[in-house]
Each structure stands twice: as C-alpha cells, then as structure tokens.
Coordinates of C-alpha atoms in Angstrom, one line a residue:
M2 CA -20.6 -10.1 19.7
N3 CA -17.0 -9.6 19.4
T4 CA -15.7 -8.1 22.3
G5 CA -13.6 -5.3 20.7
N6 CA -16.9 -4.3 18.5
F7 CA -18.4 -4.1 21.7
I8 CA -15.8 -1.8 23.5
A9 CA -15.7 0.2 20.1
R10 CA -19.5 0.8 20.2
L11 CA -19.2 1.6 23.8
L12 CA -16.5 4.4 23.0
C13 CA -18.9 5.7 19.6
M14 CA -21.9 6.2 22.9
A15 CA -19.4 8.1 24.7
V16 CA -18.2 10.3 22.2
L17 CA -21.8 10.7 21.0
F18 CA -22.8 11.8 24.7
I19 CA -20.1 14.2 25.1
R20 CA -20.8 16.2 21.5
L21 CA -24.7 15.9 22.3
L22 CA -23.4 18.3 25.1
T23 CA -21.6 20.8 23.2
G24 CA -22.9 20.3 20.0
G25 CA -26.8 19.8 20.1
A26 CA -29.2 19.0 17.0
D27 CA -27.1 20.1 14.5
Y28 CA -24.3 17.3 15.3
L29 CA -27.1 14.7 16.1
K30 CA -28.0 14.8 12.5
L31 CA -24.4 14.8 11.3
V32 CA -23.4 12.1 13.5
N33 CA -26.0 9.8 12.5
E34 CA -26.2 10.8 8.7
Y35 CA -24.6 7.6 7.5
P36 CA -25.0 4.2 8.8
L37 CA -21.7 3.2 9.2
G38 CA -21.9 1.2 12.3
C39 CA -19.5 1.4 14.8
Y40 CA -16.3 -1.1 14.2
R41 CA -13.2 -1.8 15.8
P42 CA -10.3 0.5 14.7
A43 CA -7.1 -1.1 13.3
P44 CA -4.3 -1.2 15.9
A45 CA -2.1 1.4 15.4
C46 CA 1.4 -0.7 15.5
Y47 CA 2.7 -4.5 15.4
R48 CA 3.1 -5.5 18.8
V49 CA 4.9 -8.6 18.7
R50 CA 8.4 -8.6 17.2
L51 CA 9.1 -10.9 14.0
D52 CA 11.8 -13.5 14.4
N53 CA 13.5 -15.4 12.0
S54 CA 12.4 -18.7 12.5
I55 CA 11.0 -18.8 8.9
P56 CA 13.4 -16.6 6.8
L57 CA 12.0 -13.0 6.2
S58 CA 12.5 -11.9 2.3
S59 CA 13.5 -8.7 1.2
L60 CA 11.5 -6.8 -1.9
D61 CA 10.6 -10.0 -4.2
D62 CA 8.8 -8.7 -7.0
R63 CA 6.7 -12.4 -7.0
L64 CA 4.8 -10.9 -4.3
L65 CA 3.2 -8.6 -7.5
D66 CA 1.8 -11.9 -8.7
N67 CA -0.4 -12.1 -5.9
R68 CA -4.1 -11.7 -6.9
D69 CA -6.7 -9.9 -5.6
R70 CA -4.7 -6.7 -4.6
G71 CA -2.4 -3.9 -6.1
F72 CA -2.6 -1.6 -8.9
R73 CA -5.2 -2.2 -11.1
T74 CA -6.2 -0.5 -15.0
E75 CA -9.5 0.6 -16.7
V76 CA -10.9 -1.5 -19.9
Y77 CA -14.1 -0.8 -21.4
L78 CA -17.3 -2.9 -23.7
T79 CA -19.7 -1.3 -25.3
L80 CA -22.4 -4.4 -25.4
G81 CA -23.9 -4.6 -28.8
S82 CA -21.2 -2.5 -31.1
G83 CA -18.7 -4.4 -28.8
K84 CA -16.7 -1.0 -29.0
G85 CA -14.5 -0.2 -25.9
Y86 CA -15.6 2.9 -24.4
P87 CA -18.9 4.0 -26.2
A88 CA -18.0 6.9 -27.7
S89 CA -14.1 5.6 -28.8
G90 CA -13.8 3.9 -32.7
S91 CA -11.5 1.2 -30.7
T92 CA -12.9 -2.1 -30.2
A93 CA -13.1 -3.5 -26.4
Y94 CA -10.3 -6.0 -27.3
D95 CA -7.9 -3.1 -28.7
T96 CA -8.4 -1.0 -25.5
L97 CA -7.5 -3.9 -23.2
R98 CA -4.3 -4.9 -25.3
G99 CA -3.3 -1.2 -25.1
Q100 CA -3.7 -1.2 -21.8
V101 CA -1.8 -4.3 -20.8
G102 CA 1.2 -3.1 -23.1
L103 CA 1.0 0.7 -21.5
Y104 CA 1.3 -0.9 -17.9
G105 CA 2.1 -4.3 -18.0
E106 CA 5.8 -3.6 -16.6
D107 CA 3.9 -2.6 -13.5
R108 CA 2.5 -5.6 -12.6
F109 CA -1.3 -5.4 -12.4
R110 CA -3.3 -7.9 -11.5
V111 CA -6.9 -6.6 -11.4
I112 CA -8.6 -4.5 -14.2
Q113 CA -11.2 -2.3 -13.9
T114 CA -14.0 -3.5 -16.2
Y115 CA -16.8 -1.3 -17.6
I116 CA -19.5 -3.4 -18.9
Y117 CA -21.6 -0.2 -20.6
L118 CA -25.2 -1.5 -21.4
I119 CA -26.1 2.0 -23.0
E120 CA -27.4 0.5 -26.4
Y121 CA -29.8 -1.3 -24.6
V122 CA -31.4 1.6 -22.6
D123 CA -34.4 1.0 -24.5
R124 CA -34.9 -3.1 -24.7
P125 CA -33.6 -6.3 -22.8
L126 CA -30.0 -7.8 -23.4
D127 CA -30.0 -10.3 -26.3
A128 CA -27.8 -13.1 -27.3
L129 CA -25.3 -10.8 -28.5
A130 CA -24.7 -9.1 -25.3
F131 CA -24.3 -12.3 -23.4
S132 CA -22.0 -13.6 -25.6
Q133 CA -20.0 -10.7 -25.7
L134 CA -19.7 -10.5 -21.7
T135 CA -18.6 -14.1 -21.6
D136 CA -15.8 -13.9 -24.2
Y137 CA -14.5 -10.7 -23.3
L138 CA -14.1 -11.9 -19.2
A139 CA -13.1 -15.4 -20.8
Y140 CA -10.5 -13.7 -22.6
I141 CA -9.5 -11.6 -19.5
D142 CA -9.4 -14.6 -17.5
S143 CA -6.8 -16.3 -20.3
L144 CA -4.2 -13.2 -19.8
G145 CA -4.0 -14.3 -16.2
Y146 CA -6.2 -11.2 -14.9
Q147 CA -9.4 -10.5 -12.7
C148 CA -11.8 -8.2 -13.4
L149 CA -13.1 -5.0 -10.8
L150 CA -16.7 -5.1 -12.9
R151 CA -18.9 -2.4 -12.9
F152 CA -22.0 -2.0 -15.5
A153 CA -22.9 1.0 -16.4
Y154 CA -24.9 3.6 -19.1
E155 CA -24.4 7.0 -19.3
Y156 CA -21.2 8.4 -20.3
D157 CA -22.0 12.0 -21.5
A158 CA -24.1 14.4 -19.6
S159 CA -24.8 16.1 -23.2
A160 CA -26.2 13.2 -24.5
G161 CA -29.8 13.0 -22.6
I162 CA -29.9 9.4 -23.0
G163 CA -30.3 6.9 -19.8
P164 CA -32.4 4.3 -18.3
A165 CA -35.0 4.8 -16.6
T166 CA -35.0 2.3 -12.6
D167 CA -37.2 -0.4 -13.9
R168 CA -35.0 -1.1 -17.2
I169 CA -32.0 -1.3 -14.5
V170 CA -33.5 -3.7 -12.9
A171 CA -34.6 -5.8 -15.8
H172 CA -31.2 -5.8 -17.0
A173 CA -30.2 -6.9 -13.4
A174 CA -32.5 -10.0 -13.4
Q175 CA -31.3 -10.7 -17.0
L176 CA -27.7 -10.7 -15.7
K177 CA -28.3 -12.6 -12.7
G178 CA -28.9 -15.7 -14.6
W179 CA -25.7 -15.0 -16.8
F180 CA -24.0 -15.0 -13.3
T181 CA -25.6 -18.2 -12.6
Q182 CA -24.6 -19.6 -15.7
N183 CA -21.0 -18.8 -15.9
L184 CA -20.2 -19.3 -12.2
A185 CA -16.9 -21.1 -13.0
L186 CA -15.4 -18.2 -14.9
V187 CA -17.2 -15.6 -12.4
N188 CA -15.8 -17.2 -9.6
R189 CA -11.9 -17.1 -11.3
V190 CA -11.9 -13.9 -13.1
V191 CA -14.6 -11.5 -10.9
F192 CA -12.4 -10.0 -8.3
A193 CA -15.5 -7.8 -6.8
V194 CA -18.8 -5.7 -8.3
Q195 CA -19.0 -1.8 -8.1
L196 CA -23.0 -0.8 -7.9
G197 CA -22.2 1.1 -11.0
M198 CA -25.7 1.4 -12.8
I199 CA -26.5 5.0 -12.1
G200 CA -25.3 8.3 -13.5
L201 CA -22.6 9.2 -15.2
W202 CA -19.6 6.1 -15.9
G203 CA -21.8 4.5 -13.0
E204 CA -20.3 6.8 -10.1
G205 CA -24.3 7.5 -8.9
H206 CA -24.2 11.4 -10.3
T207 CA -25.8 13.1 -13.3
S208 CA -28.4 10.5 -14.1
V209 CA -30.7 11.8 -17.3
Y210 CA -33.5 10.2 -14.8
P211 CA -33.9 10.0 -10.7
H212 CA -33.8 6.8 -9.4
D213 CA -34.8 4.8 -6.6
A214 CA -31.2 3.8 -4.8
G215 CA -32.8 1.7 -2.8
I216 CA -34.5 -0.5 -5.6
V217 CA -31.0 -0.3 -8.0
T218 CA -28.7 -1.4 -4.7
A219 CA -31.2 -4.6 -4.1
A220 CA -31.2 -5.5 -7.8
V221 CA -27.4 -5.5 -7.9
A222 CA -27.1 -7.2 -4.7
D223 CA -29.5 -9.5 -5.9
M224 CA -27.6 -9.8 -9.3
V225 CA -24.4 -10.7 -8.4
P226 CA -23.4 -14.1 -5.8
E227 CA -23.8 -13.2 -2.3
N228 CA -20.0 -14.4 -1.8
I229 CA -18.3 -12.1 -3.6
Y230 CA -18.0 -8.4 -2.4
L231 CA -19.9 -5.3 -3.9
M232 CA -19.1 -1.6 -3.8
C233 CA -20.8 1.8 -3.9
R234 CA -19.3 5.3 -4.5
H235 CA -20.3 7.3 -1.6
P236 CA -21.4 6.5 2.2
R237 CA -24.7 8.5 1.0
L238 CA -25.8 5.4 -0.8
L239 CA -25.1 3.3 2.3
P240 CA -28.5 4.3 4.1
D241 CA -30.6 3.0 0.7
I242 CA -28.7 -0.7 1.1
G243 CA -31.0 -2.8 2.6
T244 CA -30.2 -5.2 6.0
P245 CA -29.7 -8.2 4.0
Y246 CA -27.2 -6.7 1.6
Y247 CA -25.5 -3.7 3.6
G248 CA -22.9 -6.2 4.9
R249 CA -21.4 -6.6 1.2
Y250 CA -21.1 -3.1 0.4
G251 CA -17.5 -1.3 0.5
L252 CA -16.8 1.7 -0.9
H253 CA -14.7 3.3 -3.4
D254 CA -13.6 6.9 -3.8
D255 CA -13.0 8.0 -7.7
F256 CA -11.1 11.7 -6.7
L257 CA -8.5 10.8 -4.4
V258 CA -6.3 13.7 -4.0
G259 CA -5.1 13.9 0.5
I260 CA -7.7 16.6 1.0
S261 CA -11.2 17.0 1.7
H262 CA -12.8 17.9 -1.4
P263 CA -16.6 17.3 -2.6
W264 CA -16.1 15.0 -5.4
G265 CA -14.5 12.6 -2.8
M266 CA -16.0 10.9 -0.1
L267 CA -16.5 12.6 3.5
D268 CA -14.7 15.9 4.5
F269 CA -12.3 15.1 6.8
D270 CA -14.0 16.9 9.5
H271 CA -17.1 15.1 9.3
P272 CA -18.2 13.7 12.4
Q273 CA -18.6 10.1 10.7
Y274 CA -15.1 10.0 9.3
K275 CA -13.3 8.5 11.4
R276 CA -15.8 5.8 11.8
M277 CA -16.0 5.2 8.1
L278 CA -12.6 4.6 8.1
N279 CA -13.3 2.1 10.8
R280 CA -15.7 0.6 8.7
C281 CA -13.1 0.7 5.8
N282 CA -10.7 -1.6 7.6
Y283 CA -13.5 -4.7 7.0
F284 CA -14.8 -4.5 3.3
I285 CA -12.8 -4.2 0.3
N286 CA -12.3 -0.8 -1.0
D287 CA -10.9 0.8 -4.1
G288 CA -9.9 4.1 -5.3
E289 CA -8.5 6.0 -8.1
M290 CA -6.9 9.7 -8.7
P291 CA -8.2 11.9 -11.3
W292 CA -7.0 12.0 -14.9
G293 CA -3.5 13.7 -15.1
S294 CA -5.1 16.1 -17.2
D295 CA -7.3 17.2 -14.3
N296 CA -6.4 20.3 -12.6
T297 CA -8.9 20.7 -9.9
V298 CA -6.5 20.2 -7.3
E299 CA -3.2 21.6 -8.9
A300 CA -0.8 19.1 -6.9
I301 CA -1.5 16.0 -5.1
D302 CA 0.8 16.0 -1.9
P303 CA 2.1 12.6 -1.7
V304 CA 2.0 11.9 2.0
L305 CA -1.5 13.4 2.5
F306 CA -2.7 11.1 -0.4
L307 CA -1.2 8.1 0.9
R308 CA -3.0 9.0 4.1
Q309 CA -6.0 8.4 2.3
C310 CA -4.9 5.1 0.8
V311 CA -3.9 3.8 4.4
G312 CA -7.1 5.4 6.0
Y313 CA -9.7 4.0 3.3
S314 CA -7.9 0.4 3.8
L315 CA -7.3 0.0 -0.2
T316 CA -7.1 -3.1 -2.0
T317 CA -6.8 -2.0 -5.0
L318 CA -5.4 1.8 -6.7
S319 CA -5.9 2.9 -10.7
I320 CA -2.9 3.3 -12.5
T321 CA -4.6 4.2 -15.4
H322 CA -5.5 7.4 -13.7
N323 CA -2.6 10.3 -13.4
Y324 CA 0.3 8.1 -14.2
K325 CA 1.1 7.5 -18.1
E326 CA -2.1 8.8 -19.9
N327 CA -0.6 11.0 -21.7
A328 CA 2.7 10.3 -23.7
G329 CA 5.4 12.3 -22.2
A330 CA 3.6 13.8 -19.6
N331 CA 4.9 13.7 -15.6
H332 CA 2.2 12.8 -14.0
E333 CA 1.9 12.2 -9.8
L334 CA 2.2 8.6 -9.8
N335 CA 5.2 9.0 -12.2
Q336 CA 6.7 11.6 -9.9
Y337 CA 6.3 9.7 -7.0
K338 CA 8.9 7.0 -8.2
S339 CA 11.6 9.4 -7.2
V340 CA 9.8 11.0 -3.9
K341 CA 11.4 8.9 -1.1
L342 CA 9.4 7.7 2.5
S343 CA 11.8 7.5 5.3
K344 CA 11.6 4.9 8.0
S345 CA 10.6 7.3 10.5
L346 CA 7.8 9.2 8.4
L347 CA 6.6 5.7 7.6
L348 CA 6.4 5.5 11.6
R349 CA 4.9 9.0 12.0
E350 CA 2.2 8.4 10.0
K351 CA 1.1 5.3 11.2
F352 CA 1.5 3.9 7.5
P353 CA 1.9 -0.1 7.7
F354 CA 4.9 -1.5 5.4
N355 CA 7.3 -4.2 5.8
P356 CA 10.8 -3.0 7.4
R357 CA 12.7 -5.1 5.2
F358 CA 11.8 -3.5 1.8
L359 CA 13.4 -0.4 2.9
D360 CA 16.7 0.2 0.4
E361 CA 20.0 0.7 2.1
N362 CA 19.5 4.3 3.5
G363 CA 16.3 2.9 5.0
E364 CA 13.5 4.6 2.2
I365 CA 11.0 3.2 -0.3
S366 CA 9.9 5.3 -2.6
V367 CA 5.9 6.0 -2.6
F368 CA 5.5 4.6 -6.0
T369 CA 7.1 0.9 -4.6
Y370 CA 5.3 1.3 -1.5
L371 CA 1.6 1.6 -3.1
Q372 CA 3.0 -1.4 -5.6
Y373 CA 3.8 -3.9 -2.4
H374 CA 1.3 -2.4 0.1
L375 CA -1.9 -1.9 -1.3
G376 CA -4.1 -5.2 0.0
Y377 CA -2.7 -7.4 2.0
L378 CA 1.0 -8.1 2.5
L379 CA 1.4 -11.1 4.7
C380 CA 4.7 -12.8 6.3
A381 CA 4.8 -15.7 8.5
S382 CA 7.5 -15.9 11.3
N383 CA 7.4 -17.4 15.5
M384 CA 7.8 -20.5 14.3
K385 CA 7.6 -23.8 16.9
Y386 CA 7.0 -26.9 15.5
K387 CA 7.8 -29.4 18.3
N388 CA 6.2 -33.2 19.1
G389 CA 3.2 -32.7 16.0
K390 CA 2.0 -29.2 17.1
L391 CA 3.0 -26.4 14.5
E392 CA 2.5 -22.6 15.8
F393 CA 3.4 -19.8 13.8
M394 CA 2.1 -16.2 13.3
L395 CA 1.3 -14.3 10.1
T396 CA 1.7 -10.4 10.1
N397 CA -0.1 -8.5 7.8
F398 CA 2.1 -5.7 6.7
G399 CA -0.4 -4.3 3.6
M400 CA -3.1 -2.0 3.9
A401 CA -6.1 -4.0 4.2
A402 CA -7.3 -7.6 4.8
P403 CA -6.9 -10.7 2.9
F404 CA -10.3 -10.8 1.7
E405 CA -11.8 -14.9 0.7
Y406 CA -8.8 -16.5 1.7
E407 CA -9.1 -19.6 3.6
L408 CA -5.9 -21.0 5.3
V409 CA -4.6 -25.1 4.8
V410 CA -1.4 -26.3 6.8
Y411 CA 0.3 -29.2 5.0
G412 CA 2.5 -32.1 6.5
D413 CA 4.1 -33.3 3.4
G414 CA 1.3 -33.7 1.3
T415 CA -1.4 -34.0 3.6
P416 CA -3.5 -30.5 3.8
Y417 CA -5.0 -29.5 7.5
P418 CA -7.9 -27.0 7.1
T419 CA -7.1 -24.7 10.0
A420 CA -9.7 -21.9 11.5
F421 CA -8.8 -18.9 10.1
D422 CA -10.9 -15.3 9.7
P423 CA -9.3 -13.1 7.2
L424 CA -10.7 -10.0 8.8
D425 CA -8.4 -11.2 11.9
L426 CA -5.3 -9.7 9.5
I427 CA -6.6 -6.0 8.7
K428 CA -4.1 -3.6 8.3
F429 CA -1.6 -3.5 11.8
S430 CA -2.5 -7.0 12.7
Q431 CA -0.6 -10.0 13.7
Q432 CA -2.4 -13.3 14.5
K433 CA -1.0 -16.9 15.8
Y434 CA -2.3 -20.0 14.9
C435 CA -1.8 -23.4 16.8
V436 CA -2.4 -26.8 14.8
A437 CA -1.8 -30.4 15.9
I438 CA -0.8 -32.0 12.6
G439 CA 1.7 -34.6 13.8
E440 CA 5.1 -35.5 12.5
H441 CA 6.0 -34.8 9.0
R442 CA 9.1 -34.0 7.0
R443 CA 8.0 -31.0 5.3
V444 CA 5.4 -28.4 6.7
G445 CA 3.9 -25.6 4.4
I446 CA 0.9 -22.9 4.6
A447 CA -1.5 -22.6 1.4
L448 CA -3.7 -19.2 2.1
V449 CA -6.1 -20.5 -0.7
H450 CA -8.9 -18.1 -2.4
R451 CA -12.0 -19.8 -1.4
R452 CA -13.6 -19.2 -4.9
S453 CA -10.7 -18.7 -7.4
G454 CA -8.8 -21.3 -6.0
Q455 CA -5.6 -18.9 -6.1
T456 CA -3.4 -19.0 -3.4
I457 CA -0.5 -16.3 -1.7
K458 CA 2.9 -16.2 -2.0
L459 CA 4.1 -15.1 1.2
A460 CA 6.6 -12.2 2.0
N461 CA 9.3 -15.2 3.3
D462 CA 12.3 -16.2 1.7
I463 CA 11.3 -20.2 1.8
P464 CA 10.2 -22.3 -1.1
Y465 CA 6.7 -21.8 -3.0
E466 CA 5.4 -24.4 -5.0
N467 CA 2.2 -25.2 -6.4
G468 CA 0.6 -22.4 -4.4
I469 CA 2.3 -24.1 -1.1
N470 CA 4.8 -21.9 1.7
W471 CA 6.9 -24.5 2.5
I472 CA 8.3 -23.4 6.3
V473 CA 9.6 -26.7 7.4

C-alpha cells in the first residue's frame, strides 16, 4: 500500500472516531453513505523552487493545443434520423459546425458528444446506426478534436418514452462490439466516456422506468475498453458500481454554481465532502455551469465557482453553457474575462497557478485562468546533465493529473522509456526523475498518450518538435 494513502486511511479513522463520540449513529450513517475511499489529499502548495535551467515560458497559446484537457463544447447525434438534438430540425453535422464556428476562437480541444438512442428504444441498433456513429466520430477526429462520449435516450420529461433496463443492456452489448471493431478510431478520438444511459440527458434522474443502476454501470463499464476512464453524475451512483469497475469511474457535476445545491453533487457540509474531493484528484472529472438563461441561482460568484473547479480537479469544463449561447447576452463565463485574480488571492485560495502567466499587474482573468489551468499544465525545471545521467523535475500547475500519459526521454533520436505514474502529478505536485541516457548532443522529454499517441507541450520556452520538448 502507498505510504501516503495508508496515512490518509489512519487519519480518516481518527476523524471518524472523534465524530462518532460527538455525533452518534446519524453521523455514522452519513460518513458511510458513499464508498469514496480514503485517498491521499493533494499538496496545498509547491515545495521546491523552480530554477531556470530549462527556460520557463510565459503565457503561450500553443499550450491550448494540448489534448485531453481544457474547455469543451457540446454536440449531439440522434442515431437513426441523423439529427443533432432529438427535438431539433438540424443535422448532427450542422450542430457540430455551429459549435466549432461559435467557440473555435476559444481553442477548445474536447467535445462532449451525446449519442441519442431514443429512436431505437424498442429495437436493436442496426447497420445504419453503427455507420452514423462511426462516420460522426471519424469526422470529429478529422477536425482534430476529441470526444467526451455519452450515450442517452430521454430528452423530454413529458414524452413518456424511455428504455427498460434490459434494452440498455442489450444496446450496451451491441456497442461493445462496435468499440472493439473500431478500436483504433476510439483510441484516437474518445477522451473518456460518461455513464449516461439513465434518465433525462443521461444524467441519471427523471427516467420513465426505474432502473437497476448496478446492472447499468456494469454494462457500460463492460461496453467501454477497460483502459478508458469513465464518469458518473453523482456519488450516489458509486455504491452500485461493482468492485471490478469502481476504479474507472470519476465524476461529472453538471450544475456548478459555487455553492451547495441539490442539483450539484454533495453539500459542502456533508461529512464525506472532503473525501470526495480527495478522490477527485485520482480520476478524470468534468463539469458545467447551468445554462445562461437558467435563473435558479441568480449570480455565480467567480471565486466560489473556481473553488469547485479546483476542488473537483476538473480536467474539462463546458463553454457551451453560460457563455455565448444567447446572442448578445453577457453570461457568466464572458463576464469572467474581465474579473481579475491577484497573486495574493490565488495563494490565499490555494488555487494552483503558473506565476509566469500573470500579467504586468500580477493578475490573470478568471477566464484565462480556466483556459490554461483546467487539467494538466506541466513545466520542466531543475535539470542536471552530467556523466550521462539526466536529472530534472516536472511541476504540475494545473488542476488535474496528466491521465494516461507516459514519459519518454530522448537522447538525440534514441528513446529511453522512463518510470512514470501520472498520479504522481496531481495538482500542486512536483516529481523528480533521474535517467541514465549516456552522452548526447540533444536531450528531450516526450509525454505520450498511451492510446492516442498525442504528446504534451511543456510550459517551457524551448523547441517542441515532433512531440518532443528539447531541453538540451
């Protein structure tokens, strides 16, 4: 067992014992409500000062081309008719082109891709459905984007149409075959998969028929190749996830408003809230604000909102919601372009940030902060290269780990695979590496995605060529 996680477990047990003495059985029920485990919390600050042995970069928009992170948009494909959203008159391709045109300047790399199965609610998927699915994802891949995939059925609570559990399971079995047959495409284009399937928009609520969540979570996990991360909408679904699949499911909060709300996840004062945040460090998580036209919460405080984003270790965040969706409206994310965060506030709030990204006044806007710090933001420093031995440190200035990436050191053209665990680089983490590579004229670092082969540009002012960051 990892020493840090063992200590975390001991602390959890100590806190539980104290609360039991003061709160009794009610607290015991709440503290065990969800199987959140006892994960080691993230560091609260950076402990090692970065030197300039590998030149550090200031704000560089090329970093926004890094994959598997950042802002995301949202599209829909209704299998059968080929519509976008089931109730719309637009095709899926029209919807996609519209999103790219509207948000392209914001440099998103991930698209939440809803695949609606409602037209097959009473029958198996057919060749047309699989052809539409393959062609649509191939088109997204050709544009250089990735999919955060979600299969869903229901979209209108008044329609009274939805699948029974056995239909979901049957479709999942068919889709498993599709994933297997199209694995190369899936590995390139599918970033992660959300549970979906149950209820309105696949969010797990307001379904026509009751469902056995354990059966559905297992069917989806079996459907998706085992090395792809999954997400579910709320911790209340975690108890239904079987042991073989539990370690694959992160979370997505589709109602980020900066305060506790029944439509979000756990209340901030829930006994397991901090444990949930600790767990979030080790899984891919996604979030979105309510639509800009939603007045459930009158105004969303930007700092409180960022606390949620950082706390949930968000890898991706929707810009389809609460930004540009109503022409001429000045929604929250657009307002955040002019809301500044000072260095002192960032430090006080314990928000990870790259200090070289602050402007001449020592500030960064909320929007720009999100744009660069969602997911990973890696920087190399503290290098020594002597007698054929290379030492360097990686620092993560982002909110989340570089999930699924592997580290390769290059001496000229020769690769030297290096022991690397992405979970060593959760937020506020720094990790030192030592590799014997011999003497070389040029030395580089490549972080390579294990499925897609995509690479990461580091936040360093050095050549980045063919996926390699050349540090010497």
